[in-house]
Amino acid sequence: MPETVYITRRETFNAAHRLFRPEWDDRKNLEVFGKCSNPLWHGHNYVLYVTVGGEVDPVTGFVANLKELSRLVRERVIQKLDHANINLEVDFMQDRLASTENLAIGIWEQLEEAVNQMGAKLHKIRLEETENNFVEYFGKGNAFNH
Amino acid sequence: MPETVYITRRETFNAAHRLFRPEWDDRKNLEVFGKCSNPLWHGHNYVLYVTVGGEVDPVTGFVANLKELSRLVRERVIQKLDHANINLEVDFMQDRLASTENLAIGIWEQLEEAVNQMGAKLHKIRLEETENNFVEYFGKGNAFNH
Amino acid sequence: MPETVYITRRETFNAAHRLFRPEWDDRKNLEVFGKCSNPLWHGHNYVLYVTVGGEVDPVTGFVANLKELSRLVRERVIQKLDHANINLEVDFMQDRLASTENLAIGIWEQLEEAVNQMGAKLHKIRLEETENNFVEYFGKGNAFNH
Amino acid sequence: MPETVYITRRETFNAAHRLFRPEWDDRKNLEVFGKCSNPLWHGHNYVLYVTVGGEVDPVTGFVANLKELSRLVRERVIQKLDHANINLEVDFMQDRLASTENLAIGIWEQLEEAVNQMGAKLHKIRLEETENNFVEYFGKGNAFNH
Amino acid sequence: MPETVYITRRETFNAAHRLFRPEWDDRKNLEVFGKCSNPLWHGHNYVLYVTVGGEVDPVTGFVANLKELSRLVRERVIQKLDHANINLEVDFMQDRLASTENLAIGIWEQLEEAVNQMGAKLHKIRLEETENNFVEYFGKGNAFNH
Amino acid sequence: MPETVYITRRETFNAAHRLFRPEWDDRKNLEVFGKCSNPLWHGHNYVLYVTVGGEVDPVTGFVANLKELSRLVRERVIQKLDHANINLEVDFMQDRLASTENLAIGIWEQLEEAVNQMGAKLHKIRLEETENNFVEYFGKGNAFNH
């Protein structure tokens, strides 16, 4: 029977964003998004956890090579987000509101195929916006089973 | 296919409690509950994580409005527990031992209906008693599926 | 002999900023400030520690009333910085580069007189920009004595 | 319907290890395992989280007695690993590469039967090697269900 | 010239307390101490840092033997405070308000002589009441020098 | 009057060590150093904080360029210590017991001249061995002034 093990890599990035809908006026945006709608931006130290699952390779003892996983996350995600403006500069966020939920989904999409080609399976994206708020995403159609 | 995302809000409270059964004498209580049975109370800085799950609202980018979720948790849980005596003052703990397990279940019951009316679904209560101990509860009849 | 005790209050805020000199072109700004000069901003979850020192009041057991200190820090500092653009919106940073060093000095100046009127003495501002970088400031002319 | 609650105990240990395959030369080991293959060892402050699940005992309010669980984890795991060389001294790691994945599996095997005899069910081993890397294991044949 | 090095040991304890003056009525106590005056107690997970300074012993490489320091702190401080009621049960707090400031001073007095007999010099007590509040004390007549 | 500000950079490394005196037998080493004397080594995730002080440069807003400081710490300290055996491989520790105290002094000596050439002044080395133990060093002849 397979020994599924999950391994997680933590990376961080600092970025600016705002939450707003262009078709709404400032008052409506303020009402729905609060201070997060500030037109002059605000920002966060985001903490990202990428979890992959798989069987342990009997040759290396690894589910996935963490150096390779880290390189992949930096190339496809951190390099685009770090010290950037999520609304204006990040290609994979151009058609979405810059919420933590959507950012987690966007990061998943950036990583899924490449991680799976490493021989492991992308299992979870956890994205912390502040010490008080975080989001978890398990991929399209996936959820905790209950 | 739905995009289920989970979002978590962290809140804290400081409270006093003791673990004991009134029908047992002090020696029996000490034997089962250790120093936690001290009749003169002790206390903790509890850390509470409330996780809700749901689809991302295409208008707001949110699974749930965190300000609303935070307000709800503060009104229904934190206000009753913060700087309080769990055994003597907290209405929803009156018929239960003041263990972290029971406190997590009690908090779930305080929140379930109100969270679900927000349009999301209460998924998990995580309650940390100390840096070394924490409890997770997923609601009646729910468990990790294996 | 006096019993000097130091008490610290922690507050947090999320803000956007950039490091640049308007008289320099983008290349020169990038050379000196790196990615922190991004014209489209980036941001941080700042963590602020305000330390005040004084004798313990024999009536209250306090060096300073923490609720009052917290209120004062929120009114004079957090309200101006939270979810704001430090370069464009924060009055006390208008004549300074938005570095962590200058922000710590600016926060000191916002608080010094008001804290001292509480009967304690402002001792230190500690400001964390990320988990890897922080600044400490002890007021004009003050330093660790060696 | 049963009220399944999960309770977690955190323990720590400091140990030395190296990653290498004896049949490979140093260059091959360095290529696959990086600096972790250093023949003169390196080490970590490991953080271990042991999660057990079960119904809440109506007499004690506990899923499991944490003092007993902690004693069991210390006797069967921490005592063998703390201030030890994982490759050379830890009996249950003798036939495995000293990766975090294998260490988590080994710890599970040390605990499963004994925890289950306490009346609870071992649910998860989470093992942190550094603040940036951790592993989760749910037992043979078990995985998150999707 | 001497090589002064400072070494710090961290210990934790969980205790109940309340802030109040017996000669004041409940309303006056509530006005000054807020929710901390709750007659039914509340509590905290206190974190204690004991810092000692001295020259490095050329034979051991130590300023102080940390095991010995830890034993001393546990015997003289933690054993009295852990799972206790600070107001009612802790001998060295009987003539003082149970504020964090006074608790830090009390802990200093419990340790000063014994630490100094170890050959090091007690330098600082840092006591955290919550993640947002902490106190530092350097002994009678001592303060940061400016 | 000068505006002295202190800025701190955090770096981490994982290393193996043991505490022992070669002229003592195993029993004597065990007696003095406890489990830290294990001949087969153990290790830690060390956390290093390098604090430098100075006036804020009016052109950059910096006391020191953190990228340059980080590069310097990595070249002179982390590169030698990370995934290394402190007793056997680290040149600047060859004539000293591998205690945290001596390691902090050694790191200071590696950095002092180079940091001072950056135009700032090395102020403090803080080195954490575990979450429960850390050491602070302010340079030869320097101490907190009381």
PDB file of N, CA, C and O in Angstrom, chain A residues 76-98:
ATOM      1  N   ARG A  76       8.181  30.845 -10.616  1.00  0.00           N
ATOM      2  CA  ARG A  76       6.834  31.006 -11.159  1.00  0.00           C
ATOM      3  C   ARG A  76       5.927  31.889 -10.316  1.00  0.00           C
ATOM      4  O   ARG A  76       4.896  32.356 -10.799  1.00  0.00           O
ATOM      5  N   VAL A  77       6.282  32.089  -9.049  1.00  0.00           N
ATOM      6  CA  VAL A  77       5.376  32.829  -8.167  1.00  0.00           C
ATOM      7  C   VAL A  77       6.076  34.015  -7.498  1.00  0.00           C
ATOM      8  O   VAL A  77       5.673  35.165  -7.680  1.00  0.00           O
ATOM      9  N   ILE A  78       7.109  33.737  -6.728  1.00  0.00           N
ATOM     10  CA  ILE A  78       7.723  34.792  -5.901  1.00  0.00           C
ATOM     11  C   ILE A  78       8.302  35.902  -6.780  1.00  0.00           C
ATOM     12  O   ILE A  78       8.125  37.089  -6.494  1.00  0.00           O
ATOM     13  N   GLN A  79       8.976  35.518  -7.852  1.00  0.00           N
ATOM     14  CA  GLN A  79       9.605  36.527  -8.714  1.00  0.00           C
ATOM     15  C   GLN A  79       8.574  37.510  -9.284  1.00  0.00           C
ATOM     16  O   GLN A  79       8.877  38.682  -9.502  1.00  0.00           O
ATOM     17  N   LYS A  80       7.380  37.019  -9.524  1.00  0.00           N
ATOM     18  CA  LYS A  80       6.327  37.888 -10.071  1.00  0.00           C
ATOM     19  C   LYS A  80       5.654  38.733  -8.997  1.00  0.00           C
ATOM     20  O   LYS A  80       5.126  39.805  -9.285  1.00  0.00           O
ATOM     21  N   LEU A  81       5.641  38.255  -7.753  1.00  0.00           N
ATOM     22  CA  LEU A  81       4.860  38.920  -6.709  1.00  0.00           C
ATOM     23  C   LEU A  81       5.702  39.791  -5.777  1.00  0.00           C
ATOM     24  O   LEU A  81       5.201  40.769  -5.216  1.00  0.00           O
ATOM     25  N   ASP A  82       6.976  39.436  -5.591  1.00  0.00           N
ATOM     26  CA  ASP A  82       7.751  40.120  -4.552  1.00  0.00           C
ATOM     27  C   ASP A  82       8.054  41.561  -4.935  1.00  0.00           C
ATOM     28  O   ASP A  82       8.565  41.841  -6.024  1.00  0.00           O
ATOM     29  N   HIS A  83       7.762  42.479  -3.996  1.00  0.00           N
ATOM     30  CA  HIS A  83       7.961  43.918  -4.221  1.00  0.00           C
ATOM     31  C   HIS A  83       7.185  44.397  -5.448  1.00  0.00           C
ATOM     32  O   HIS A  83       7.609  45.345  -6.117  1.00  0.00           O
ATOM     33  N   ALA A  84       6.051  43.778  -5.701  1.00  0.00           N
ATOM     34  CA  ALA A  84       5.231  44.143  -6.853  1.00  0.00           C
ATOM     35  C   ALA A  84       3.860  44.667  -6.413  1.00  0.00           C
ATOM     36  O   ALA A  84       3.469  44.558  -5.251  1.00  0.00           O
ATOM     37  N   ASN A  85       3.169  45.235  -7.387  1.00  0.00           N
ATOM     38  CA  ASN A  85       1.793  45.667  -7.213  1.00  0.00           C
ATOM     39  C   ASN A  85       0.896  44.585  -7.832  1.00  0.00           C
ATOM     40  O   ASN A  85       0.909  44.386  -9.058  1.00  0.00           O
ATOM     41  N   ILE A  86       0.173  43.872  -6.979  1.00  0.00           N
ATOM     42  CA  ILE A  86      -0.584  42.707  -7.447  1.00  0.00           C
ATOM     43  C   ILE A  86      -1.619  43.111  -8.501  1.00  0.00           C
ATOM     44  O   ILE A  86      -1.801  42.420  -9.495  1.00  0.00           O
ATOM     45  N   ASN A  87      -2.273  44.235  -8.295  1.00  0.00           N
ATOM     46  CA  ASN A  87      -3.304  44.675  -9.255  1.00  0.00           C
ATOM     47  C   ASN A  87      -2.716  45.045 -10.615  1.00  0.00           C
ATOM     48  O   ASN A  87      -3.317  44.741 -11.653  1.00  0.00           O
ATOM     49  N   LEU A  88      -1.570  45.710 -10.620  1.00  0.00           N
ATOM     50  CA  LEU A  88      -1.073  46.313 -11.859  1.00  0.00           C
ATOM     51  C   LEU A  88       0.003  45.514 -12.569  1.00  0.00           C
ATOM     52  O   LEU A  88       0.208  45.676 -13.767  1.00  0.00           O
ATOM     53  N   GLU A  89       0.745  44.670 -11.826  1.00  0.00           N
ATOM     54  CA  GLU A  89       1.942  44.096 -12.431  1.00  0.00           C
ATOM     55  C   GLU A  89       1.940  42.588 -12.579  1.00  0.00           C
ATOM     56  O   GLU A  89       2.808  42.034 -13.261  1.00  0.00           O
ATOM     57  N   VAL A  90       1.037  41.888 -11.900  1.00  0.00           N
ATOM     58  CA  VAL A  90       1.157  40.426 -11.844  1.00  0.00           C
ATOM     59  C   VAL A  90       0.257  39.805 -12.914  1.00  0.00           C
ATOM     60  O   VAL A  90      -0.975  39.863 -12.818  1.00  0.00           O
ATOM     61  N   ASP A  91       0.876  39.205 -13.911  1.00  0.00           N
ATOM     62  CA  ASP A  91       0.116  38.757 -15.087  1.00  0.00           C
ATOM     63  C   ASP A  91      -1.062  37.847 -14.736  1.00  0.00           C
ATOM     64  O   ASP A  91      -2.173  38.040 -15.217  1.00  0.00           O
ATOM     65  N   PHE A  92      -0.825  36.894 -13.856  1.00  0.00           N
ATOM     66  CA  PHE A  92      -1.892  35.914 -13.609  1.00  0.00           C
ATOM     67  C   PHE A  92      -3.010  36.453 -12.711  1.00  0.00           C
ATOM     68  O   PHE A  92      -3.959  35.724 -12.418  1.00  0.00           O
ATOM     69  N   MET A  93      -2.916  37.719 -12.301  1.00  0.00           N
ATOM     70  CA  MET A  93      -3.985  38.314 -11.486  1.00  0.00           C
ATOM     71  C   MET A  93      -4.747  39.402 -12.247  1.00  0.00           C
ATOM     72  O   MET A  93      -5.571  40.113 -11.661  1.00  0.00           O
ATOM     73  N   GLN A  94      -4.472  39.539 -13.537  1.00  0.00           N
ATOM     74  CA  GLN A  94      -5.050  40.671 -14.279  1.00  0.00           C
ATOM     75  C   GLN A  94      -6.569  40.596 -14.453  1.00  0.00           C
ATOM     76  O   GLN A  94      -7.232  41.608 -14.590  1.00  0.00           O
ATOM     77  N   ASP A  95      -7.131  39.414 -14.458  1.00  0.00           N
ATOM     78  CA  ASP A  95      -8.580  39.321 -14.657  1.00  0.00           C
ATOM     79  C   ASP A  95      -9.342  38.983 -13.378  1.00  0.00           C
ATOM     80  O   ASP A  95     -10.449  38.448 -13.432  1.00  0.00           O
ATOM     81  N   ARG A  96      -8.721  39.309 -12.236  1.00  0.00           N
ATOM     82  CA  ARG A  96      -9.347  38.922 -10.968  1.00  0.00           C
ATOM     83  C   ARG A  96      -9.189  40.020  -9.932  1.00  0.00           C
ATOM     84  O   ARG A  96      -8.167  40.690  -9.888  1.00  0.00           O
ATOM     85  N   LEU A  97     -10.131  40.115  -9.024  1.00  0.00           N
ATOM     86  CA  LEU A  97      -9.963  40.936  -7.827  1.00  0.00           C
ATOM     87  C   LEU A  97      -8.768  40.424  -7.025  1.00  0.00           C
ATOM     88  O   LEU A  97      -8.581  39.207  -6.894  1.00  0.00           O
ATOM     89  N   ALA A  98      -7.979  41.350  -6.454  1.00  0.00           N
ATOM     90  CA  ALA A  98      -6.745  40.965  -5.759  1.00  0.00           C
ATOM     91  C   ALA A  98      -7.002  40.540  -4.318  1.00  0.00           C
ATOM     92  O   ALA A  98      -6.299  40.961  -3.385  1.00  0.00           O
TER      93      ALA A  98
END
